[in-house]
Coordinates of C-alpha atoms in Angstrom, one line a residue:
Chain S
M214 CA 14.9 34.6 -24.6
K215 CA 11.9 34.6 -22.4
L216 CA 9.4 31.8 -21.7
N217 CA 5.9 32.3 -20.3
Q218 CA 3.4 29.8 -18.9
K219 CA 2.0 28.8 -22.3
S220 CA 5.5 28.1 -23.6
I221 CA 6.2 25.8 -20.6
A222 CA 2.8 24.1 -21.1
I223 CA 3.6 23.4 -24.8
L224 CA 7.2 22.3 -24.0
V225 CA 5.9 19.8 -21.3
V226 CA 3.3 18.3 -23.6
V227 CA 5.4 18.2 -26.7
I228 CA 8.5 16.8 -25.0
L229 CA 6.6 14.1 -23.1
F230 CA 4.0 13.0 -25.6
G231 CA 6.3 13.6 -28.6
G232 CA 9.1 11.7 -26.9
V233 CA 6.8 8.8 -26.1
F234 CA 5.6 8.8 -29.7
V235 CA 9.1 8.8 -31.2
S236 CA 10.4 6.1 -28.8
D237 CA 7.3 4.0 -29.6
T238 CA 8.1 4.4 -33.3
L239 CA 11.7 3.3 -32.7
G240 CA 10.5 0.3 -30.7
L241 CA 11.9 1.6 -27.4
W242 CA 8.6 2.2 -25.6
K243 CA 8.0 -1.1 -23.7
T244 CA 5.5 -1.0 -20.9
E245 CA 5.7 -4.8 -20.2
S246 CA 8.5 -6.8 -18.8
S247 CA 11.2 -8.0 -21.2
K248 CA 11.2 -11.3 -19.3
V249 CA 14.9 -11.4 -18.9
P250 CA 16.0 -12.3 -15.3
V251 CA 19.0 -10.6 -13.9
K252 CA 22.3 -12.4 -14.0
I253 CA 23.9 -13.9 -10.9
Q254 CA 26.6 -11.5 -9.8
T255 CA 29.0 -13.6 -7.8
G256 CA 30.3 -17.1 -7.2
E257 CA 30.4 -20.2 -9.4
F258 CA 27.4 -19.4 -11.5
V259 CA 28.2 -15.8 -12.3
G260 CA 26.6 -14.7 -15.5
E261 CA 23.8 -17.3 -15.3
A262 CA 20.1 -16.2 -15.1
D263 CA 19.1 -15.8 -11.4
P264 CA 16.1 -17.9 -10.4
A265 CA 15.4 -15.5 -7.6
D266 CA 14.5 -12.9 -10.3
I267 CA 11.6 -15.0 -11.8
R268 CA 8.5 -12.8 -11.6
G269 CA 4.8 -13.3 -11.4
S270 CA 4.3 -11.9 -14.9
Y271 CA 6.5 -14.6 -16.5
T272 CA 4.8 -17.4 -18.4
L273 CA 6.2 -20.9 -18.4
S274 CA 7.6 -20.3 -21.9
D275 CA 9.4 -17.2 -20.6
I276 CA 11.1 -19.4 -17.9
A277 CA 11.9 -22.0 -20.5
N278 CA 13.6 -19.3 -22.6
A279 CA 15.7 -18.1 -19.7
F280 CA 16.6 -21.3 -18.0
P281 CA 17.5 -24.8 -19.1
I282 CA 14.1 -26.3 -18.3
S283 CA 11.2 -27.2 -20.5
V284 CA 7.6 -26.0 -20.4
E285 CA 6.5 -29.7 -20.1
V286 CA 8.6 -30.2 -16.9
L287 CA 7.2 -27.0 -15.4
A288 CA 3.6 -27.8 -16.4
E289 CA 3.9 -31.2 -14.8
A290 CA 5.4 -29.9 -11.6
F291 CA 2.7 -27.3 -11.1
F292 CA -0.3 -29.2 -12.5
I293 CA -0.9 -27.0 -15.5
E294 CA -2.8 -29.0 -18.1
E295 CA -3.5 -26.9 -21.1
N296 CA -1.9 -23.9 -22.8
A297 CA 0.9 -24.2 -20.3
A298 CA 3.3 -22.1 -22.3
E299 CA 1.1 -19.0 -21.9
F300 CA 0.4 -19.6 -18.2
Q301 CA 1.4 -16.7 -16.0
L302 CA 2.9 -17.6 -12.6
K303 CA 0.9 -15.1 -10.7
R304 CA -2.2 -17.2 -11.4
L305 CA -0.7 -19.9 -9.2
E306 CA -1.3 -17.8 -6.1
E307 CA -4.8 -17.1 -7.2
T308 CA -5.5 -20.8 -7.6
Y309 CA -3.7 -22.2 -4.6
A310 CA -4.7 -19.7 -1.8
S311 CA -3.2 -20.7 1.5
E312 CA -3.9 -19.4 5.0
D313 CA -0.7 -20.9 6.3
D314 CA 2.8 -19.3 6.5
F315 CA 3.6 -20.6 3.1
E316 CA 2.2 -20.3 -0.4
L317 CA 2.3 -22.1 -3.7
G318 CA 3.2 -19.3 -6.2
T319 CA 6.0 -17.6 -7.9
S320 CA 8.5 -18.3 -5.1
S321 CA 7.7 -22.0 -5.5
V322 CA 8.6 -21.8 -9.1
R323 CA 11.8 -20.0 -8.3
L324 CA 12.7 -22.9 -5.9
F325 CA 11.8 -25.6 -8.3
V326 CA 13.7 -24.0 -11.2
A327 CA 16.7 -23.5 -9.0
R328 CA 16.8 -27.0 -7.7
Y329 CA 16.0 -28.5 -11.2
T330 CA 18.8 -26.5 -12.9
G331 CA 21.2 -26.7 -10.0
L332 CA 21.4 -22.9 -9.8
P333 CA 21.7 -21.3 -6.4
Y334 CA 18.6 -20.1 -4.6
E335 CA 18.2 -19.3 -0.9
R336 CA 14.9 -20.5 0.4
T337 CA 12.7 -18.1 2.4
G338 CA 10.8 -21.0 3.9
E339 CA 7.5 -19.8 2.4
E340 CA 7.9 -21.7 -0.9
A341 CA 5.5 -24.7 -0.9
L342 CA 5.6 -27.5 -3.5
F343 CA 3.3 -30.3 -4.4
P344 CA 4.2 -33.7 -2.9
H345 CA 4.7 -35.1 -6.4
T346 CA 7.0 -32.2 -7.3
I347 CA 9.2 -32.8 -4.2
D348 CA 9.2 -36.6 -5.0
F349 CA 10.3 -35.8 -8.6
L350 CA 13.2 -33.6 -7.5
V351 CA 14.3 -36.2 -4.9
K352 CA 14.1 -39.0 -7.5
E353 CA 16.1 -36.9 -10.0
G354 CA 18.8 -36.4 -7.4
K355 CA 18.2 -32.6 -7.4
L356 CA 16.9 -32.4 -3.9
T357 CA 18.2 -34.1 -0.7
L358 CA 15.8 -35.9 1.5
E359 CA 16.9 -33.5 4.3
E360 CA 15.8 -30.5 2.3
A361 CA 12.7 -32.2 1.0
E362 CA 11.5 -32.6 4.6
Q363 CA 11.9 -28.8 5.2
I364 CA 9.8 -27.7 2.2
P365 CA 6.1 -27.0 3.0
I366 CA 3.7 -29.1 1.2
M367 CA 0.7 -27.8 -0.8
E368 CA -1.9 -30.6 -0.4
S369 CA -4.7 -29.6 -2.7
E370 CA -3.6 -30.5 -6.1
I371 CA -5.9 -28.8 -8.6
P372 CA -5.3 -29.4 -12.3
I373 CA -5.4 -26.1 -14.0
V374 CA -6.9 -25.9 -17.4
Y375 CA -5.6 -22.7 -18.8
E376 CA -7.9 -21.5 -21.5
N377 CA -6.8 -17.9 -22.0
E378 CA -5.4 -15.0 -20.1
N379 CA -8.6 -14.5 -18.1
T380 CA -10.0 -18.0 -17.7
V381 CA -8.8 -20.6 -15.3
E382 CA -11.0 -23.7 -15.0
E383 CA -10.4 -25.7 -11.9
E384 CA -11.5 -29.2 -11.0
H385 CA -10.9 -29.8 -7.3
V386 CA -9.8 -33.2 -6.3
E387 CA -9.5 -33.6 -2.5
P388 CA -6.9 -36.3 -1.9
L389 CA -7.4 -38.8 0.8
V390 CA -3.7 -39.3 1.4
K391 CA -1.8 -36.1 2.1
G392 CA 1.7 -35.1 3.3
N393 CA 0.6 -35.2 6.9
T394 CA -1.2 -38.6 6.6
T395 CA 0.2 -41.2 9.0
V396 CA 0.2 -45.0 8.6
A397 CA -2.4 -45.1 11.3
D398 CA -4.6 -42.9 9.2
L399 CA -4.4 -45.5 6.4
F400 CA -5.6 -48.2 8.7
G401 CA -8.4 -45.7 9.6
L402 CA -9.3 -45.5 5.9
G403 CA -9.9 -49.3 6.0
L404 CA -6.7 -50.5 4.4
S405 CA -5.0 -53.7 5.6
E406 CA -1.4 -54.1 6.7
E407 CA -0.6 -56.1 3.5
E408 CA -2.1 -53.5 1.3
I409 CA -0.2 -50.7 3.0
V410 CA 3.1 -52.5 3.0
S411 CA 2.7 -53.5 -0.6
V412 CA 2.4 -49.9 -1.6
I413 CA 4.7 -47.9 0.7
G414 CA 7.0 -50.7 2.0
D415 CA 7.9 -51.5 5.6
Y416 CA 7.4 -48.9 8.4
D417 CA 8.6 -48.6 11.9
S418 CA 5.6 -47.2 13.7
K419 CA 2.0 -46.4 12.9
G420 CA 2.7 -42.8 13.8
D421 CA 5.1 -42.5 10.9
L422 CA 4.1 -40.1 8.1
V423 CA 3.3 -42.0 4.9
R424 CA 5.5 -39.6 3.0
D425 CA 8.5 -40.3 5.2
V426 CA 8.0 -44.0 4.8
C427 CA 7.9 -43.6 1.1
N428 CA 11.0 -41.5 1.0
S429 CA 13.0 -44.0 3.2
N430 CA 11.9 -46.9 1.0
E431 CA 12.6 -44.9 -2.2
V432 CA 9.0 -45.1 -3.2
A433 CA 7.5 -42.1 -5.2
F434 CA 5.0 -40.6 -2.8
S435 CA 2.9 -39.1 -5.6
K436 CA 2.4 -42.6 -7.1
A437 CA 1.8 -44.2 -3.7
K438 CA -0.9 -41.7 -2.9
L439 CA -2.8 -42.5 -6.1
T440 CA -2.5 -46.3 -5.5
L441 CA -3.6 -45.9 -1.9
Q442 CA -6.5 -43.7 -3.0
D443 CA -7.6 -46.4 -5.5
L444 CA -7.4 -49.1 -2.8
V445 CA -9.6 -47.0 -0.5
E446 CA -12.1 -46.3 -3.2
K447 CA -12.3 -50.0 -4.3
Chain W
M269 CA -8.1 29.3 -14.8
K270 CA -4.3 29.4 -15.1
T271 CA -2.6 27.5 -17.9
R272 CA -0.7 25.4 -15.3
R273 CA -3.9 24.3 -13.6
W274 CA -5.3 23.0 -16.8
V275 CA -2.1 21.0 -17.5
Q276 CA -2.1 19.6 -14.0
I277 CA -5.8 18.5 -14.2
G278 CA -5.1 17.0 -17.7
F279 CA -2.2 14.9 -16.5
F280 CA -4.0 13.9 -13.3
L281 CA -7.0 12.6 -15.2
F282 CA -4.8 11.0 -17.8
I283 CA -2.8 9.0 -15.3
A284 CA -5.9 8.1 -13.3
A285 CA -7.6 6.8 -16.5
I286 CA -4.5 4.7 -17.4
A287 CA -4.4 3.3 -13.8
V288 CA -8.1 2.4 -14.0
N289 CA -7.7 1.0 -17.5
H290 CA -4.8 -1.2 -16.3
G291 CA -7.1 -2.8 -13.7
L292 CA -9.9 -3.3 -16.2
A293 CA -7.5 -4.9 -18.7
E294 CA -6.3 -7.3 -16.1
S295 CA -9.8 -8.5 -15.6
G296 CA -10.5 -8.9 -19.3
G297 CA -12.0 -5.5 -20.0
G298 CA -10.7 -2.0 -20.5
I299 CA -10.7 0.7 -23.1
A300 CA -8.9 -0.5 -26.3
W301 CA -7.6 2.9 -27.5
L302 CA -6.2 3.9 -24.1
S303 CA -2.9 2.6 -22.7
N304 CA -3.3 0.0 -20.0
A305 CA 0.3 0.2 -18.9
S306 CA 0.9 -0.4 -15.2
L307 CA 1.6 2.6 -13.0
H308 CA 5.2 1.5 -12.6
A309 CA 5.6 1.6 -16.4
I310 CA 4.6 5.2 -16.7
C311 CA 6.6 6.5 -13.7
P312 CA 9.9 8.2 -14.7
F313 CA 11.3 7.7 -11.2
G314 CA 11.3 4.0 -12.1
G315 CA 14.0 4.8 -14.7
V316 CA 16.1 6.4 -12.0
V317 CA 15.9 3.5 -9.5
T318 CA 16.6 0.8 -12.2
L319 CA 19.4 2.7 -13.8
Y320 CA 22.2 1.1 -11.8
T321 CA 20.9 -2.4 -12.4
Y322 CA 20.3 -1.6 -16.1
I323 CA 23.9 -0.4 -16.6
T324 CA 25.6 -3.1 -14.6
D325 CA 23.5 -6.0 -15.4
G326 CA 21.4 -5.2 -18.5
A327 CA 18.2 -6.0 -16.5
M328 CA 15.4 -4.0 -15.1
I329 CA 14.3 -3.9 -11.4
K330 CA 11.1 -6.0 -10.9
K331 CA 8.0 -4.3 -12.2
I332 CA 10.0 -1.5 -14.0
H333 CA 10.0 -1.4 -17.8
E334 CA 11.9 0.3 -20.6
S335 CA 9.2 2.9 -20.8
S336 CA 10.4 4.2 -17.4
L337 CA 13.9 4.7 -18.8
V338 CA 12.4 6.6 -21.8
L339 CA 10.3 8.8 -19.5
M340 CA 13.3 9.4 -17.2
G341 CA 15.3 10.6 -20.3
L342 CA 12.5 12.9 -21.5
V343 CA 12.0 14.4 -18.0
L344 CA 15.7 15.0 -17.6
F345 CA 15.8 16.8 -21.0
L346 CA 12.9 18.9 -19.9
S347 CA 14.6 19.6 -16.6
V348 CA 17.9 20.7 -18.3
L349 CA 15.8 23.1 -20.3
V350 CA 13.5 24.6 -17.8
G351 CA 14.2 22.9 -14.4
P352 CA 11.9 20.4 -12.6
A353 CA 8.7 21.4 -14.6
F354 CA 7.6 17.8 -14.2
C355 CA 7.1 18.5 -10.5
G356 CA 5.2 21.7 -11.0
W357 CA 3.2 20.9 -14.0
V358 CA 2.8 17.1 -14.4
C359 CA 3.2 15.1 -11.2
P360 CA -0.3 14.2 -10.0
L361 CA 0.8 13.8 -6.4
G362 CA 2.2 17.3 -6.4
S363 CA -1.1 18.5 -7.9
I364 CA -3.3 16.9 -5.4
Q365 CA -1.3 18.3 -2.5
E366 CA -1.7 21.8 -4.0
W367 CA -5.5 21.3 -4.4
V368 CA -5.8 20.1 -0.8
G369 CA -3.6 23.0 0.2
K370 CA -6.2 25.4 -1.3
L371 CA -8.6 24.0 1.2
G372 CA -6.0 24.4 3.9
R373 CA -5.6 28.0 3.0
K374 CA -9.4 28.5 3.4
I375 CA -9.4 26.7 6.8
F376 CA -6.3 28.2 8.4
G377 CA -6.0 31.5 6.6
K378 CA -2.8 33.3 7.4
S379 CA -1.5 30.4 9.6
Y380 CA -1.3 28.2 6.6
N381 CA 2.3 27.4 5.6
R382 CA 3.6 29.3 8.7
L383 CA 3.6 26.5 11.2
I384 CA 7.1 25.3 10.4
P385 CA 9.8 27.9 10.9
K386 CA 11.8 28.8 7.8
K387 CA 15.0 27.4 9.2
A388 CA 13.4 24.1 10.1
D389 CA 11.7 24.0 6.7
R390 CA 15.1 24.4 4.9
L391 CA 16.7 21.7 7.1
L392 CA 13.8 19.3 6.6
G393 CA 14.2 19.8 2.9
W394 CA 17.5 17.8 3.0
I395 CA 15.6 14.7 4.2
R396 CA 14.5 14.0 0.6
Y397 CA 18.2 13.6 -0.4
G398 CA 18.5 11.0 2.3
V399 CA 15.4 9.3 1.0
L400 CA 16.8 9.4 -2.5
A401 CA 20.1 7.8 -1.4
W402 CA 18.2 5.1 0.6
V403 CA 16.0 4.3 -2.4
L404 CA 18.9 4.0 -4.8
V405 CA 21.1 1.9 -2.6
V406 CA 18.5 -0.5 -1.3
T407 CA 17.0 -1.0 -4.8
A408 CA 20.4 -1.7 -6.3
L409 CA 21.2 -4.2 -3.5
S410 CA 17.9 -6.0 -3.5
F411 CA 16.8 -5.8 -7.2
D412 CA 13.4 -5.0 -5.8
L413 CA 11.2 -2.0 -6.0
V414 CA 11.4 -1.3 -2.3
F415 CA 10.0 2.2 -2.7
S416 CA 6.6 1.0 -3.7
T417 CA 5.9 -0.1 -0.1
V418 CA 6.0 3.6 0.9
D419 CA 5.2 5.3 -2.3
P420 CA 2.2 7.7 -1.9
Y421 CA 2.0 8.2 -5.7
F422 CA 1.4 4.5 -6.2
A423 CA -1.1 4.4 -3.4
L424 CA -3.0 7.4 -4.9
F425 CA -3.8 5.6 -8.1
Q426 CA -3.9 2.0 -6.8
F427 CA -5.6 2.3 -3.4
W428 CA -8.7 0.3 -4.7
T429 CA -6.5 -2.7 -5.6
G430 CA -5.0 -5.2 -3.3
E431 CA -1.5 -4.3 -4.5
V432 CA -0.8 -1.3 -2.2
A433 CA 1.1 -1.8 1.0
I434 CA -0.7 -0.4 4.0
S435 CA 2.4 1.7 4.8
A436 CA 2.0 3.5 1.4
I437 CA -1.7 4.3 2.2
I438 CA -0.8 5.6 5.6
I439 CA 1.9 7.8 4.1
L440 CA -0.5 9.1 1.4
L441 CA -3.1 10.0 4.0
T442 CA -0.4 11.7 6.2
V443 CA 0.8 13.7 3.2
L444 CA -2.8 14.8 2.3
G445 CA -3.4 15.7 5.9
L446 CA -0.2 17.7 6.2
S447 CA -1.1 19.4 2.9
L448 CA -3.8 21.2 4.9
I449 CA -1.2 23.1 6.9
V450 CA 2.0 23.0 4.7
E451 CA 2.1 23.4 0.9
R452 CA 3.4 20.3 -0.9
P453 CA 4.8 18.6 2.2
W454 CA 5.9 15.4 0.3
C455 CA 7.7 17.5 -2.4
R456 CA 9.4 19.7 0.2
Y457 CA 10.6 17.1 2.6
A458 CA 10.4 13.5 1.3
C459 CA 10.2 13.2 -2.5
P460 CA 13.3 11.4 -3.8
Y461 CA 12.4 12.2 -7.4
G462 CA 11.9 15.8 -6.6
A463 CA 15.3 15.7 -4.9
F464 CA 16.9 14.2 -8.0
L465 CA 15.2 16.6 -10.5
G466 CA 16.0 19.6 -8.2
I467 CA 19.7 19.2 -9.0
S468 CA 18.8 20.5 -12.5
N469 CA 18.2 23.9 -11.0
K470 CA 21.9 24.3 -10.7
F471 CA 22.5 24.1 -14.4
R472 CA 19.1 24.6 -16.2
I473 CA 19.2 26.7 -19.4
F474 CA 16.1 28.7 -18.6
T475 CA 16.1 30.1 -15.1
I476 CA 13.7 32.2 -13.0
R477 CA 15.3 35.6 -12.6
R478 CA 14.4 38.6 -10.6
N479 CA 15.4 42.0 -11.9
A480 CA 16.6 43.8 -8.8
K481 CA 16.4 47.2 -10.6
T482 CA 12.7 47.1 -11.1
C483 CA 11.8 44.9 -8.0
V484 CA 9.8 46.9 -5.4
D485 CA 10.5 44.3 -2.7
C486 CA 6.8 43.5 -2.1
K487 CA 7.6 39.8 -1.5
Q488 CA 4.6 38.6 -3.4
C489 CA 6.9 36.1 -5.1
D490 CA 7.9 34.7 -1.8
S491 CA 4.3 34.3 -0.5
V492 CA 3.1 32.4 -3.6
C493 CA 6.0 30.0 -3.9
P494 CA 4.7 26.5 -3.1
M495 CA 8.2 25.4 -2.1
G496 CA 8.9 28.2 0.3
I497 CA 11.8 29.7 -1.7
E498 CA 12.7 33.4 -1.1
V499 CA 12.6 34.6 -4.6
S500 CA 12.8 38.2 -3.4
T501 CA 16.4 37.8 -2.3
S502 CA 17.5 35.9 -5.4
G503 CA 18.9 37.1 -8.7
K504 CA 18.7 33.8 -10.5
V505 CA 16.7 31.2 -8.6
R506 CA 19.1 28.3 -8.3
D507 CA 17.4 26.8 -5.3
L508 CA 17.2 23.0 -5.4
R509 CA 13.5 23.2 -4.4
C510 CA 12.3 25.2 -7.4
I511 CA 9.7 23.3 -9.4
S512 CA 9.3 25.8 -12.3
C513 CA 5.7 26.4 -11.5
M514 CA 6.0 30.1 -12.7
E515 CA 3.7 31.3 -9.8
C516 CA 6.3 33.9 -8.8
T517 CA 6.7 35.5 -12.2
S518 CA 5.4 38.8 -13.5
E519 CA 2.9 36.8 -15.5
A520 CA 1.3 35.6 -12.2
A521 CA 2.1 37.1 -8.7
C522 CA 4.7 39.7 -9.3
P523 CA 2.9 43.1 -9.8
I524 CA 5.8 44.7 -11.8
P525 CA 6.1 43.7 -15.5
E526 CA 9.3 42.0 -16.6
T527 CA 10.7 41.8 -13.1
V528 CA 10.4 38.1 -12.3
Q529 CA 10.7 36.0 -15.5
L530 CA 11.9 32.7 -16.9
L531 CA 14.8 33.7 -19.1
G532 CA 17.4 31.7 -21.1
G533 CA 21.1 32.4 -21.2
I534 CA 23.8 32.9 -18.6
K535 CA 23.6 36.6 -18.0
D536 CA 22.8 37.4 -14.4
E537 CA 20.2 40.2 -14.0
A538 CA 20.6 40.6 -10.3

């Protein structure tokens, strides 16, 4: 049997387009991620979903389906205020652009999910978290103080109102107290010794970071920040 | 214009349209009746690189979807029938290299395609098997689409987005530049998918065959082969580099009817 150019052309078109049509009819043609992370291959957690495989295309509900964590916990950790279930992780990077060596994005969610669920995840050092997220993990006993100090902090906490796939409304709130704010800075903001100690507890030196003082006194930094902000704005 | 050229143009425009539509869809627009799949989702090589992970773990490599596995199966079926026709008729990167090559022919005339000695050309052809092995191993170990950082095909249809690694753009420009002096340089020396599909030449059902009895040894078939295969010394063309483009056949370059043809069956005409 002999084939010519026209035969090949027909074969190519029929096999490729026909095959796609048939596979689509059978429900096999999927051009979007199935949102199933790979399983951990070795060690104590073999067979569990691997947080390292969380991808930017995942929504919070995809993560909640794959890991023992709720959409509400994720939404609170990453300041997502509305329609959180449909929020895609890659939008975090768009919202929290950083010129530093770290970012608040998909990798941050990987780290958070891993620490929250107790699943293994090796940090790259680039995953930033919000101060209140770090505090939450520490408070829940899911993060050691030692590791908490190593995690880069994303300061600008912007509540994300997620309207639909293409709309992200942002309301920027510039906090007065940040992760690198020292006790001396609080004095500079006009607070008295009593006010400071009443919120963050005793400190050793004015050069101490407020965050460290809070951690050593087991005070939630996220709450302390808000209280201090209120005192300053009084 | 030859049938193959029309098919190449058609697929090139089709893939380009989908790539553009994907970008438009991501920003809230796009053409509703046209697929807005990502480029990774409509690349059959994605099916090859994710196969190990899919079999061992039931999961796909990042950015690769089930559609890639479907396309991989379809292209494999096509290759078992007629060899790597995907390379010669469909692949947009192969097509654009050919089109740039036409310009190279005009510029360099008879020097075109003769700058690399035949022996070196054959040896360099094995590099793509090294690339294939590297891609498969590193992808399986990392669960990541490592090839996308050097993939000129991805760069060709995504260069206007921020998603393309600079290394991939450099490789694309290098490939297009080299296409002015060598025909299909990426396909010849570096393409892992071409290497993979090329294996089908060893067992394909329909094979390019030269009838030695009627052949006048004019070597026209050799001079038109985009992959540098010596068809004039072959009975059946089982060379791993054949892309089933049909340029060497009596329908195209060969001046003697029914001398170089694509025939089915196992009988050797040589």
